[in-house]
Every structure is written in structure tokens, then in C-alpha cells.
XYZ file of C-alpha atoms in Angstrom:
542
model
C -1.853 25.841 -5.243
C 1.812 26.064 -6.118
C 2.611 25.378 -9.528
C 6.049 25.198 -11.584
C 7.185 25.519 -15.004
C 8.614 22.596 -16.018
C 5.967 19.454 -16.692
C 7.750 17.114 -13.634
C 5.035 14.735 -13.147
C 4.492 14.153 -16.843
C 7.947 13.552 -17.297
C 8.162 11.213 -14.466
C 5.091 9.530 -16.271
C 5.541 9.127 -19.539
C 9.526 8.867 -19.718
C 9.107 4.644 -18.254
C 6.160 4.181 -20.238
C 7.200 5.742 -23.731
C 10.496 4.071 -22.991
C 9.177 0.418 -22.212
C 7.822 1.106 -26.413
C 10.891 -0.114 -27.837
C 11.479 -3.012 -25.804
C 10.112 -5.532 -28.255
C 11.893 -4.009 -31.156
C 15.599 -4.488 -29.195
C 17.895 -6.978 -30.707
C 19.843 -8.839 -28.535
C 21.059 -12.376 -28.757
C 21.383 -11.816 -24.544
C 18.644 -10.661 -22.247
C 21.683 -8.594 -20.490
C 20.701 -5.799 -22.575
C 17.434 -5.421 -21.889
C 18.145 -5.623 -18.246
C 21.040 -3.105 -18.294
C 17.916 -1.134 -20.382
C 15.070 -1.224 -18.179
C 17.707 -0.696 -14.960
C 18.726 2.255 -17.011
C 14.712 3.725 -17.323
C 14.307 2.746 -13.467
C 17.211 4.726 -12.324
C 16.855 7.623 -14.939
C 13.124 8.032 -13.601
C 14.460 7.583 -9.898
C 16.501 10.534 -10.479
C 14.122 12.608 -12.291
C 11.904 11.851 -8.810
C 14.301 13.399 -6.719
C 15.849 16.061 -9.164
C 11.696 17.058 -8.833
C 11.270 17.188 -5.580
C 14.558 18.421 -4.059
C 14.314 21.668 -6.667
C 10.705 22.033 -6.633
C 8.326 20.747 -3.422
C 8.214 22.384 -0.420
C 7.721 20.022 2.598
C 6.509 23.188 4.498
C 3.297 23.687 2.125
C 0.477 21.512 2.995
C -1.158 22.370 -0.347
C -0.280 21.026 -3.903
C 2.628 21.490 -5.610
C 4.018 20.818 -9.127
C 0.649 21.134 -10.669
C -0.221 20.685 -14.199
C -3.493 20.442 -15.561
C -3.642 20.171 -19.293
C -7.192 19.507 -21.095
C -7.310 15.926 -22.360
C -10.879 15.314 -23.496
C -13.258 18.086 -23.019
C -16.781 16.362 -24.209
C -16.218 13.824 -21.163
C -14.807 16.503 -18.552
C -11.591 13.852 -18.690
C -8.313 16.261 -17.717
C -4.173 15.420 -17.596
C -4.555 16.590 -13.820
C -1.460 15.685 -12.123
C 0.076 17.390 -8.774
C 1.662 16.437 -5.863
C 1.732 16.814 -1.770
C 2.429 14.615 1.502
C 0.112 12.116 0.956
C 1.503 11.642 -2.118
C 5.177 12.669 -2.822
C 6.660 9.982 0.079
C 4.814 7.506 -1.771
C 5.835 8.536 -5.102
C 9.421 8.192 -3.710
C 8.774 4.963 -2.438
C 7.464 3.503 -5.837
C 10.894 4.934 -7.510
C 12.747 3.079 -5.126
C 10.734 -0.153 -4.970
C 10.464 -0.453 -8.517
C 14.155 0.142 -9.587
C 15.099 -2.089 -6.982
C 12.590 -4.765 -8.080
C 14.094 -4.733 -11.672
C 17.549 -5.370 -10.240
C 16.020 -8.122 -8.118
C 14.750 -9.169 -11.304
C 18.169 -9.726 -12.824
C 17.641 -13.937 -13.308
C 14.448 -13.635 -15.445
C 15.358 -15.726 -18.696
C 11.643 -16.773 -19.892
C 10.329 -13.830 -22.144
C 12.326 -10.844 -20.353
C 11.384 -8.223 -23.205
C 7.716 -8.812 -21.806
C 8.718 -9.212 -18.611
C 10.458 -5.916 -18.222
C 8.231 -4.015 -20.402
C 5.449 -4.751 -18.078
C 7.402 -3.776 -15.290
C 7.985 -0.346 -16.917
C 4.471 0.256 -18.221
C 3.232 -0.590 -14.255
C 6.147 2.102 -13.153
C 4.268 4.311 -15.186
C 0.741 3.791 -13.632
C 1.813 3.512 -10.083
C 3.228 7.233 -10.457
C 0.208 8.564 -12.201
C -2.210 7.038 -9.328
C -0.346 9.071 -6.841
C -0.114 12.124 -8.709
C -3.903 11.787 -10.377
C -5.608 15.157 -9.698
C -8.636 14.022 -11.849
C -11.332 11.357 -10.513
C -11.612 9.875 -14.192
C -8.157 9.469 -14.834
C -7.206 8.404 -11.385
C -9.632 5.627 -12.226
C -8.163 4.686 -15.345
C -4.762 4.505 -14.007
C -5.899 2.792 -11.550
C -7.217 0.200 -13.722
C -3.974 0.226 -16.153
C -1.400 -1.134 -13.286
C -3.929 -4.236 -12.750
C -2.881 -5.738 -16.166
C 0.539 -5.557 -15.745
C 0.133 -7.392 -12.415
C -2.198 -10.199 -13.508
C 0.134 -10.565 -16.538
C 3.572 -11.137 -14.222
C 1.947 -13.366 -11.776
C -0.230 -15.497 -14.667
C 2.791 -16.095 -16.792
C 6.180 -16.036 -14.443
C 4.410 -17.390 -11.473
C 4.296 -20.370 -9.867
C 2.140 -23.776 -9.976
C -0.909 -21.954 -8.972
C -0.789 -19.194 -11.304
C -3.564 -18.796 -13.165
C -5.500 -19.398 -10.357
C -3.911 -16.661 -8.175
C -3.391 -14.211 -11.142
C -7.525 -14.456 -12.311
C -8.746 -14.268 -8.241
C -6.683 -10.941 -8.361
C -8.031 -9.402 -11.312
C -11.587 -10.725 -10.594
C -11.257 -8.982 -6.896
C -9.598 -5.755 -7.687
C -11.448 -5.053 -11.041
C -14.622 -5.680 -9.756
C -14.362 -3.252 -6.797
C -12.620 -0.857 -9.228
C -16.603 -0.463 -10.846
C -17.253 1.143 -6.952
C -14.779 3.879 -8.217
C -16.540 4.451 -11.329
C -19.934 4.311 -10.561
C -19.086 6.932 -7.288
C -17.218 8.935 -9.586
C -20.169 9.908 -11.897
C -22.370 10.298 -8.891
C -19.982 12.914 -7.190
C -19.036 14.264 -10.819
C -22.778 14.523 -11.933
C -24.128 15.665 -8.176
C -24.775 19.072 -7.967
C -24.657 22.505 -10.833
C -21.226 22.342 -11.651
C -20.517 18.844 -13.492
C -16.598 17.943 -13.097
C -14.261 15.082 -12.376
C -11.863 17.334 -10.707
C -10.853 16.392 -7.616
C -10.288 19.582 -5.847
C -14.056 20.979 -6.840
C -15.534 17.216 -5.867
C -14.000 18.042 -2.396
C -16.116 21.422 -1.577
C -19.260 20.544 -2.914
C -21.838 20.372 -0.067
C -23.337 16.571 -0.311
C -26.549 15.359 1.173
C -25.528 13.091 4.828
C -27.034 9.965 2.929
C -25.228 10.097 -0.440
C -21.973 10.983 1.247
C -22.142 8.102 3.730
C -23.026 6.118 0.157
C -19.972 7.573 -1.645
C -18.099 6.921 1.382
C -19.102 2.971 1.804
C -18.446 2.529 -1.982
C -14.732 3.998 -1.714
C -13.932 1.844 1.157
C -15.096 -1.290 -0.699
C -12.991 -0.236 -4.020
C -10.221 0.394 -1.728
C -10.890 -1.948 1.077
C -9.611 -4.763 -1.341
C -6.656 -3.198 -2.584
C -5.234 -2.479 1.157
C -6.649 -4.953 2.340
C -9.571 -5.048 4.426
C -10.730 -7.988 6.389
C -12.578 -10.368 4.567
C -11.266 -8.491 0.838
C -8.184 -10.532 1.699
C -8.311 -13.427 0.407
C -6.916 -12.755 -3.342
C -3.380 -11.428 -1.414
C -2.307 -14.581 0.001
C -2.806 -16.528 -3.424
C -1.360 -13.316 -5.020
C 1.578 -13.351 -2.714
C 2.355 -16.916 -2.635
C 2.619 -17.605 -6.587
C 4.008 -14.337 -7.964
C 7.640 -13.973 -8.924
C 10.178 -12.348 -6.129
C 10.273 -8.897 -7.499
C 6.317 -8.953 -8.104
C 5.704 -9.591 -4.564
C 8.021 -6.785 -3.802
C 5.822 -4.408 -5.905
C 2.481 -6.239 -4.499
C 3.461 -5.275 -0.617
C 5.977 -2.546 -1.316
C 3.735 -0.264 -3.481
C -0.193 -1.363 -4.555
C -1.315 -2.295 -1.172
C 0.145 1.461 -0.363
C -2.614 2.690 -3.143
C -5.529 1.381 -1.320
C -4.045 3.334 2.309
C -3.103 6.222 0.248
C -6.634 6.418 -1.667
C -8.558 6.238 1.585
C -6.745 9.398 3.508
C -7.157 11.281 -0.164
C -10.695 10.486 -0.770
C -13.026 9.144 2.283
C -11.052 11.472 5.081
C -9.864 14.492 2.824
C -12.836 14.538 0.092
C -16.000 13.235 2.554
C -14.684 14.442 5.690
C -18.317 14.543 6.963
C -18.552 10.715 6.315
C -15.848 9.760 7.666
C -16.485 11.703 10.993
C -19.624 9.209 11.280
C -17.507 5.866 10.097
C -14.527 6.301 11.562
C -15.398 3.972 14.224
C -16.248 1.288 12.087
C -12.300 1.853 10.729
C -11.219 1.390 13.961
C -13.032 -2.052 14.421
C -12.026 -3.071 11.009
C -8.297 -2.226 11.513
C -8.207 -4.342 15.003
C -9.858 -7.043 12.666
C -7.148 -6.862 10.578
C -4.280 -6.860 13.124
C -5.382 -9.723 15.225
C -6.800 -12.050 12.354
C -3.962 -11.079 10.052
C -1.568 -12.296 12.929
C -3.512 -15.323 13.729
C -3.865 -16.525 10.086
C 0.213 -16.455 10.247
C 0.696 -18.645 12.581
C -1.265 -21.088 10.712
C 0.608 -21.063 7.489
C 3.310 -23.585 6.633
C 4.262 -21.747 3.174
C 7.136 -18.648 3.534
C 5.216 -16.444 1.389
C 1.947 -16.991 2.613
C 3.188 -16.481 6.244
C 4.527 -13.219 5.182
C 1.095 -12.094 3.369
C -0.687 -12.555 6.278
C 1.820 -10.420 8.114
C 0.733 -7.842 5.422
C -2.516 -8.054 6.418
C -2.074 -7.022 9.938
C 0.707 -4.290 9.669
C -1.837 -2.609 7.136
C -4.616 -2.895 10.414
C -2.227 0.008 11.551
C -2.902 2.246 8.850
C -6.682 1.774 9.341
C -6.082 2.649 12.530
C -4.293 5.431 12.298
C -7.375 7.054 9.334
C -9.594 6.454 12.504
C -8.116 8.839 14.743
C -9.242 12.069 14.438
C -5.723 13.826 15.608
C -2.504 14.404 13.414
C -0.425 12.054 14.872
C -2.823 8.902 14.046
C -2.720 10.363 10.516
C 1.059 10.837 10.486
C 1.959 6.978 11.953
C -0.621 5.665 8.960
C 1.304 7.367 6.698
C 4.760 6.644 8.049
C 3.343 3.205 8.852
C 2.781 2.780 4.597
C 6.233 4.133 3.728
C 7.929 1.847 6.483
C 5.895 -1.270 5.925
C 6.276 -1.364 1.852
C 10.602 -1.433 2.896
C 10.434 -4.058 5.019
C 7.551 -6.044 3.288
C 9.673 -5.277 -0.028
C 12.736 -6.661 2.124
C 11.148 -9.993 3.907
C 9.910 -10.976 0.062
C 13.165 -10.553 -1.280
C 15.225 -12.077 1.012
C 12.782 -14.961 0.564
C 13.472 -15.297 -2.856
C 16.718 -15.366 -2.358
C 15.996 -18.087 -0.260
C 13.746 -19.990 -2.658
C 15.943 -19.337 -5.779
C 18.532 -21.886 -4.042
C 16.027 -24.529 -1.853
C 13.561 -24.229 -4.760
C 10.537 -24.604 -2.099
C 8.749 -21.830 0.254
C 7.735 -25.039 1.897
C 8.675 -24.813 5.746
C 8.595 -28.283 6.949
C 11.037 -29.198 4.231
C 14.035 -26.431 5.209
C 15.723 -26.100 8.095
C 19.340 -25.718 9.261
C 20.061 -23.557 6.155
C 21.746 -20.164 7.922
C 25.166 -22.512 8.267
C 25.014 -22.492 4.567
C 23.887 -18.960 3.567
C 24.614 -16.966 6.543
C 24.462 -13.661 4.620
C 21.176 -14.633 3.505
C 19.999 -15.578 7.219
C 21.514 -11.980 7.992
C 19.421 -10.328 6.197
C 16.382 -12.292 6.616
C 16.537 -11.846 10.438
C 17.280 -7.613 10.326
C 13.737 -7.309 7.470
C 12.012 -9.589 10.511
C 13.253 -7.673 13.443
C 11.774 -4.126 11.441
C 8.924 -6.245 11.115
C 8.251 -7.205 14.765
C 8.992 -3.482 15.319
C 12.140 -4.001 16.938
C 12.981 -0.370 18.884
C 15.791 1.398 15.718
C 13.257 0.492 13.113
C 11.008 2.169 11.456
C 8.459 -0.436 12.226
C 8.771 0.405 15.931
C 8.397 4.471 15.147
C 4.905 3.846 12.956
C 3.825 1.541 14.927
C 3.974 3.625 18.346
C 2.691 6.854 16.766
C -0.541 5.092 15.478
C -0.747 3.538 19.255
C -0.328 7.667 20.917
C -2.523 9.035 18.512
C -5.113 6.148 18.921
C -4.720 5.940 22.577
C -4.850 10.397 23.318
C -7.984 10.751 20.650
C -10.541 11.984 22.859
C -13.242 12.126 20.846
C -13.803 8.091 21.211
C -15.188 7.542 24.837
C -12.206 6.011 27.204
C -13.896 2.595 27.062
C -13.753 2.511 23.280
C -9.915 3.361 23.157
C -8.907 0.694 25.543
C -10.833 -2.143 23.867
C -9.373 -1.235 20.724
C -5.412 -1.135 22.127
C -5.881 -3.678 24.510
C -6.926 -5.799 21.080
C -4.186 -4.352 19.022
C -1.481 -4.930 21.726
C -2.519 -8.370 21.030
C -1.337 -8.542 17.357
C 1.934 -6.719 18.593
C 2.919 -9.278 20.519
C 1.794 -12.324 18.453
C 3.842 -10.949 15.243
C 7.140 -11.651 16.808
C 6.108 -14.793 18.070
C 4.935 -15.888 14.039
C 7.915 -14.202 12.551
C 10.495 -15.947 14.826
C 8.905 -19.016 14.740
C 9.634 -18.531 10.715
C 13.131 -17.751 11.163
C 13.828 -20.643 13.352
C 11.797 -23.338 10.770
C 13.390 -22.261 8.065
C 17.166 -21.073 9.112
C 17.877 -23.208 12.469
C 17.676 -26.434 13.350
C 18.080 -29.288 11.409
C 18.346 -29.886 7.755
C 15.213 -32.016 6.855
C 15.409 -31.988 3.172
C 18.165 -33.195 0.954
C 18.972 -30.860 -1.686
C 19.749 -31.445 -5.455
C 22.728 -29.082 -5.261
C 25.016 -26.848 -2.912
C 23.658 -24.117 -1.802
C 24.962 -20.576 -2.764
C 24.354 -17.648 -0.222
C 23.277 -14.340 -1.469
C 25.349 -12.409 -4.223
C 26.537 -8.834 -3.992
C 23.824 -7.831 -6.326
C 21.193 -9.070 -4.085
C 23.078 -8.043 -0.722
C 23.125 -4.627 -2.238
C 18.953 -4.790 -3.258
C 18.468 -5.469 0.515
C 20.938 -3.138 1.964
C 18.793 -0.346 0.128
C 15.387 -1.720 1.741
C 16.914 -1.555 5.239
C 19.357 1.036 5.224
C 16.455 3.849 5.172
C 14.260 1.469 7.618
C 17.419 1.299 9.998
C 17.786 5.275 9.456
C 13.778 6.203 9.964
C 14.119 4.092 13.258
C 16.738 6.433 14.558
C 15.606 9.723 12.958
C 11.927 9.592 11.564
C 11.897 12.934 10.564
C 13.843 11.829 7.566
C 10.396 10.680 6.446
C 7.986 12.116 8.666
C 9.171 16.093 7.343
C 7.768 14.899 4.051
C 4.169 14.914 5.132
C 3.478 16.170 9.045
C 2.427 19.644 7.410
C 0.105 17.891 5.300
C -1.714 15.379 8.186
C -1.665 18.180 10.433
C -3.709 20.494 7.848
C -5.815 17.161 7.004
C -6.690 16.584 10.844
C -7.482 20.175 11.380
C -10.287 20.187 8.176
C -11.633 17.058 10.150
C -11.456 18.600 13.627
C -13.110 21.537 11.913
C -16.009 19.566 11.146
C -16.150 17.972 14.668
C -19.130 20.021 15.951
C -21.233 19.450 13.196
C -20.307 15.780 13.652
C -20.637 15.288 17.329
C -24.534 14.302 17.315
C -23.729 11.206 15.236
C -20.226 10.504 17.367
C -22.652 10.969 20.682
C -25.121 8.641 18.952
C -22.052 6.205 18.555
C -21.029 6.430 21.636
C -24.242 6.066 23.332
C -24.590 2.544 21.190
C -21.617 1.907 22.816
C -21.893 2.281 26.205
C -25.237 0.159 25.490
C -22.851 -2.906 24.156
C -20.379 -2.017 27.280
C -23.167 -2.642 29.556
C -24.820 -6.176 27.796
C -20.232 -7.175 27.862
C -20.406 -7.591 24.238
C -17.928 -6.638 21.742
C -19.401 -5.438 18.387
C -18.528 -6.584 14.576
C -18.123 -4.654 12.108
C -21.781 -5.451 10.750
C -23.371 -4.377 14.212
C -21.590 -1.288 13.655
C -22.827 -0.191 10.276
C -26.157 -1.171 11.482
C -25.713 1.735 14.523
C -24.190 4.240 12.262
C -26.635 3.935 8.936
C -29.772 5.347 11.048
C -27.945 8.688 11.918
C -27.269 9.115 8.008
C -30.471 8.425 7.241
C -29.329 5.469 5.020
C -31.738 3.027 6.049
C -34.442 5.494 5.991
């Protein structure tokens, strides 16, 4: 481990949340002020970020760096573990720039905006501190932490449906959160040495059987927050009623937790596990592309439409954890950085949309890109990176999950083609959804009066989007301006995997046997008939 002097990660930390503390107290007849304040704390922290990183991270080191490990409460094993390496630093980055830029977005707020921002700052806070989280326990309580601040923005600042959609969130994500807890203890109590570190957790030896148990628990707990096909259904509602710059912090950053989580803990920490499941990830991340693209087509509401596209972009990253080779793992992790910029983008720009039109409500736009053709601008360049248009990142992520997928061969040739045949399938339905949006809602004919002229997008919000595409325009033509971040670190992460490959290949044979069984009956198998193979050879349902 690399460590340095100076307490970065702390700083980076505490310095939103200790400064969202004062936000109530701040007298100001104007809620400028408290904008100009919490843009301040965004921007400050932003810097900080890269100050951090440029002077003291080493993309060449696949290990951790910045580390800092302070004792916090000793009688519970609870430590201030923070530190930092590819899986995590891009994303840390990512939640710097999503954030600040959400606050800006955020620049209209009127109702309550000392609450409103100071929620904003204390989730800043949390977001950081999941990435950087070092310690099981305290991962899971800052895990916990940024749900409040979420069900708070969408219950109070969203729209008609907001209660609803705020209490189906918290009742799906803090309800699988207790499969984070309860593994915790289990890994932290399993063995001699008792400890919620997450380094130690990784080299103890477990038992087949309680890994595969630790393993299924994680992938529920995260499953939801990502998510998996059918954990879904609280994103849609989420999506659909929360505030603008909350939906740009929904897609942008905490779906990027539940991606990030599963590479750190069920392919990193239970390596052994995943070796036996990763199959079943495969399956589950076709599920996701093809029903996430289907359910778009079906939905009339912008939001909604977009959700779904969430859904299947995030089959990719799933996809990419299955394969067993670097560059899988390297296009899931360029495919989170790239899809929370444009997802961050298309919600935006679709603000911007219903801020003027006051309704997400397809049938009832139309014609609009003769009024706001800055707006339609934009719209149509955060769709194009979404369709992965070749010069976007989308396209780059995309295509490395597909090669590292399609040359894996530990999966039996059969296996691979069924799975990209399927996923070709999403590919070429999201363009189909996504222009079909863009022609509803910007073309055609006007088929709703409305109440006032329309205004196209201001420089403040042409500026919020130009920083959302800019670096997906510039990963599209160079991804190594992302990709040097954390290849050293997937490579290192599919070589402990490969490692473990011979030790693993009775219960990939066994897989592959069940396989060539369902190959030969011409049936394709769910996700169910694939735990049901896989549990025997872990002795699960013994």
C-alpha cells in the first residue's frame, strides 16, 4: 500500500459536509447566496479532488493509494479506513463533477433552498466516502447516510407522485442495505481474526458454501442499487418524480455505487464465488439490456423513457463483471464513468425541456426544436452518446465489453454467441427508442398549446451540458483519457481471478456441461434455472 502525508480523502470528506453545517444559520433575504455558497463548497471540493490526485495517485500502481486509517471505535472493530485506486478514483472524479454540476443545474430552486442545498452537500459527502470506504462497517454506514438525502430531495421537491416514488426508494434500497450488514458480521466474525477491514476480509480462506452465501447476499444489496432485473422497479418512479439535478445524481453517480460495489466486493473480495456465478451475471446483464430496451419503447413519459434506458446501459456493466479477462472489466468500468455523463446529460437537457413545456408528457410536445433549437442541440448530441454513436464514449464502452465478452474463452463458444447475439439486440433497439423520443418530442407538430413563449436554454445551462459532453465527445476519440485511470487496476483484478481459474474449472465444466444439456433440449435458461445448476456445485442446497 502507498500511503501519503497529508489526510486527502478526509479532507475531501468532511470539507462539504462540515461546510453544509452553517447553511441554516446564513442570513440572506435572497437564496443567491446560498447558491453562490454551496457552488463555492462544490467547486472548492472539485479542486481539492484533483489537487489529490494529480500530486498524489499513481495511475501505474494497481494497489491503494492515499491511505489513511485512523481508529474510530475500537470496542466495535469500526475504523476511519479510507484509500483510493482504479475502481475507485475515476468514480470519485466523476461524483466531483456530477455533483458541482448538479448544484449549478440547481440554480432555479426557490422552495426551501437552505435545505435543499444542504442536502445536496451532506450527500457530496457520502458519495465520496462510499468510494473511498476501506472499512466494511463504515462503508455500510455511508452507504446508508446518502439514502436520506435522496428520499428527502425527491419526497419534498419532487413531483405529483412524490411521496410515493421517494418511500418505494427508501423501502427498496434500505431493505437490501440489511444484506450488507448481516454479510458483514458473517465475513467480520468468520474465522480467528475478527475485523471489518476490508483488505483482511479479502484473504481469509471461506468455506465454498458461505462464500457463494456472502456472494448472493452482496448481489441482492447491490443488485437494487445498479439495478438488476426485477430490483428495478423503484428507478423508474425514482427517475420520473425527482427534481432535474436529483436525477442527474440518481443516474450520474448512485447507480455507479451498486457497479462499483460489485467489482470491489463479489469479484475482488469472493473471487472464488464469483468464478462459479459469473454466468448467472452474464444472463442477468442480457436481461437487463433487452428488457431495459423493451420497457422504453413502451413509455410515453421523457423521464421514464430515459430510466429504462438506464436500465439497459447498466446490463453492460454486468456484462463486462462476467468476463473473466481485463478488457470486460475495463469496458464495465469505462462503461460506468461514460454512462453517468451522458445519463447526467439526457436528464438535464430534459429539464431544461420541462422547466419551459411544464410536462415530460410526450403526446402533448412536439414541434418544439423551432423554438429552442439550442436545447434540441443538445438533447440530440447526450442521445447520439447514448445510442453509442462511433466519437462517443458510449460507442468505446460499449465495444470493449462486446471484445472482452465475445474473446473470453472460458464460456463454451455456444454460450458467448447466445449472449451477444441477445445483447446485439438491445444495441440496436436503443437507437430506435431514443430517436423515436427525439422526434415526439422535438419534430413534428406542435400538439399542445402553451401558457407562455418558450425560452431556449440559457448560458448557464448550455455551459452544465457542454461539461457532460465535452469529456464524453473527448473519451470517444481518446479513451485513454479515462481508461489510464484504471487498466492497471482491472488488469491486476482479472489476473487474481484468472489465478483462481484452475481451482474453479470443475464448477465452470459443471456449468458448461448444464449447458450444452439446455443447447441440446433448444432452450434458453433464466436466471432461476441457473442458480438452480450452480447451487449443487457449492454445496448450497446440500
Amino acid at each position: 500500500m502507498a500511503t501519503f502525508e497529508f489526510p486527502w480523502l478526509t479532507t475531501l470528506i468532511l470539507f462539504p459536509l462540515l461546510a453544509a453545517l452553517p447553511i441554516p444559520l446564513i442570513e440572506a433575504k435572497e437564496a443567491k447566496t446560498i447558491r453562490f455558497y454551496a457552488l463555492s463548497v462544490g467547486l472548492i471540493d472539485f479542486a481539492l479532488m484533483v489537487c489529490a490526485f494529480w500530486s498524489g495517485y499513481n495511475p501505474q500502481n494497481p494497489g491503494l493509494q492515499l491511505v489513511e486509517r485512523y481508529s474510530w471505535l475500537p470496542q466495535i472493530g469500526l475504523d476511519w479506513s479510507l484509500a483510493v485506486d482504479g475502481l475507485s478514483m475515476p468514480l470519485i472524479l466523476l461524483t466531483g463533477l456530477i455533483t458541482t454540476l448538479a448544484i449549478l443545474a440547481a440554480w432555479d430552486v426557490k422552495e426551501k433552498p437552505r435545505l435543499f442545498y444542504f442536502l445536496m452537500l451532506v450527500m457530496y459527502s457520502a458519495q465520496i466516502a462510499v468510494f473511498a470506504a476501506q472499512d466494511l462497517l463504515f462503508f455500510f454506514l455511508v452507504w446508508e447516510l446518502e439514502l436520506v438525502p435522496v428520499y428527502l430531495l425527491i419526497s419534498i421537491w419532487g413531483g405529483p407522485k412524490r411521496t410515493y416514488a421517494a418511500t418505494k426508494f427508501i423501502l427498496y434500497t434500505a431493505l437490501a442495505s440489511l444484506f450488507i450488514l448481516v454479510s458483514a458480521f458473517a465475513m467480520a466474525f468468520y474465522g480467528d481474526n475478527f475485523t471489518f477491514d476490508m483488505q483482511a476480509l479479502g484473504l481469509k480462506q471461506y468455506t465454498p458454501g458461505f462464500e457463494a452465501l456472502l456472494y448472493l447476499g452482496f448481489l441482492v444489496a447491490f443488485g437494487v442499487k445498479l439495478p438488476i432485473f426485477p430490483l428495478h422497479t423503484w428507478l423508474p418512479d425514482a427517475h420520473s418524480e425527482a427534481p432535474a439535478p436529483v436525477s442527474m445524481l440518481l443516474a450520474g453517480i448512485l447507480l455507479k455505487m451498486g457497479g462499483y460495489a460489485l467489482m470491489r466486493f463479489n469479484v475482488e473480495m469472493l473471487p472464488h464465488a464469483h468464478i462459479t456465478f459469473a454466468p448467472m451475471l452474464a444472463i442477468l446483464g442480457v436481461v437487463n439490456i433487452v428488457y431495459g430496451a423493451f420497457a422504453a419503447f413502451a413509455q410515453t413519459n421523457m423521464k421514464r423513457r430515459i430510466a429504462f434506458s438506464s436500465i439497459s446501459h447498466m446490463g453492460f456493466v454486468l456484462l463486462g463483471i462476467a468476463a473473466f479477462n481485463d478488457l470486460g472489466m475495463s469496458g464495465a468500468m469505462l462503461q460506468m464513468v461514460s454512462h453517468g455523463l451522458i445519463a447526467a446529460a439526457l436528464f438535464f437537457t430534459t429539464g431544461i425541456a420541462y422547466d419551459r413545456t411544464h410536462t415530460l408528457a410526450m403526446d402533448k410536445l412536439g414541434g418544439i426544436a423551432t423554438k429552442m433549437p439550442i436545447t434540441f442541440a443538445l438533447f440530440v448530441a447526450a442521445s447520439m452518446a447514448s445510442l453509442a454513436l462511433p466519437g462517443m464514449s458510449g460507442f468505446v464502452s460499449e465495444l470493449a465489453v462486446f471484445l472482452g465478452f465475445a474473446t473470453d474463452g472460458i464460456y463454451s463458444n455456444s454460450f458467448r454467441v447466445v449472449v451477444i447475439f441477445l445483447a446485439s439486440v438491445g444495441l440496436i433497439l436503443t437507437p430506435i427508442y431514443l430517436l423515436s423520443m427525439v422526434r415526439r418530442v422535438f419534430c413534428g407538430t406542435q400538439s399542445f398549446k402553451f401558457p407562455e413563449l418558450l425560452q431556449d436554454a440559457k448560458p448557464r445551462e448550455v455551459f452544465v451540458a457542454a461539461c457532460l459532453l465535452l469529456p464524453v465527445i473527448g473519451i470517444g476519440f481518446y479513451p485513454k483519457l479515462a481508461t489510464q485511470f484504471h487498466d492497471v487496476k482491472t488488469v491486476a483484478l482479472a489476473a487474481h481471478v484468472q489465478e483462481l481459474l484452475p481451482a474453479g474449472n470443475d464448477r465452470l465444466l459443471a456449468f458448461r456441461s448444464q449447458w450444452s444439456a439446455w443447447e441440446g433440449e433448444n432452450t434458453f435458461p433464466t436466471p432461476i434455472t441457473v442458480a438452480e445448476a450452480l447451487a449443487p456445485t457449492l454445496g448450497v442446497l446440500d
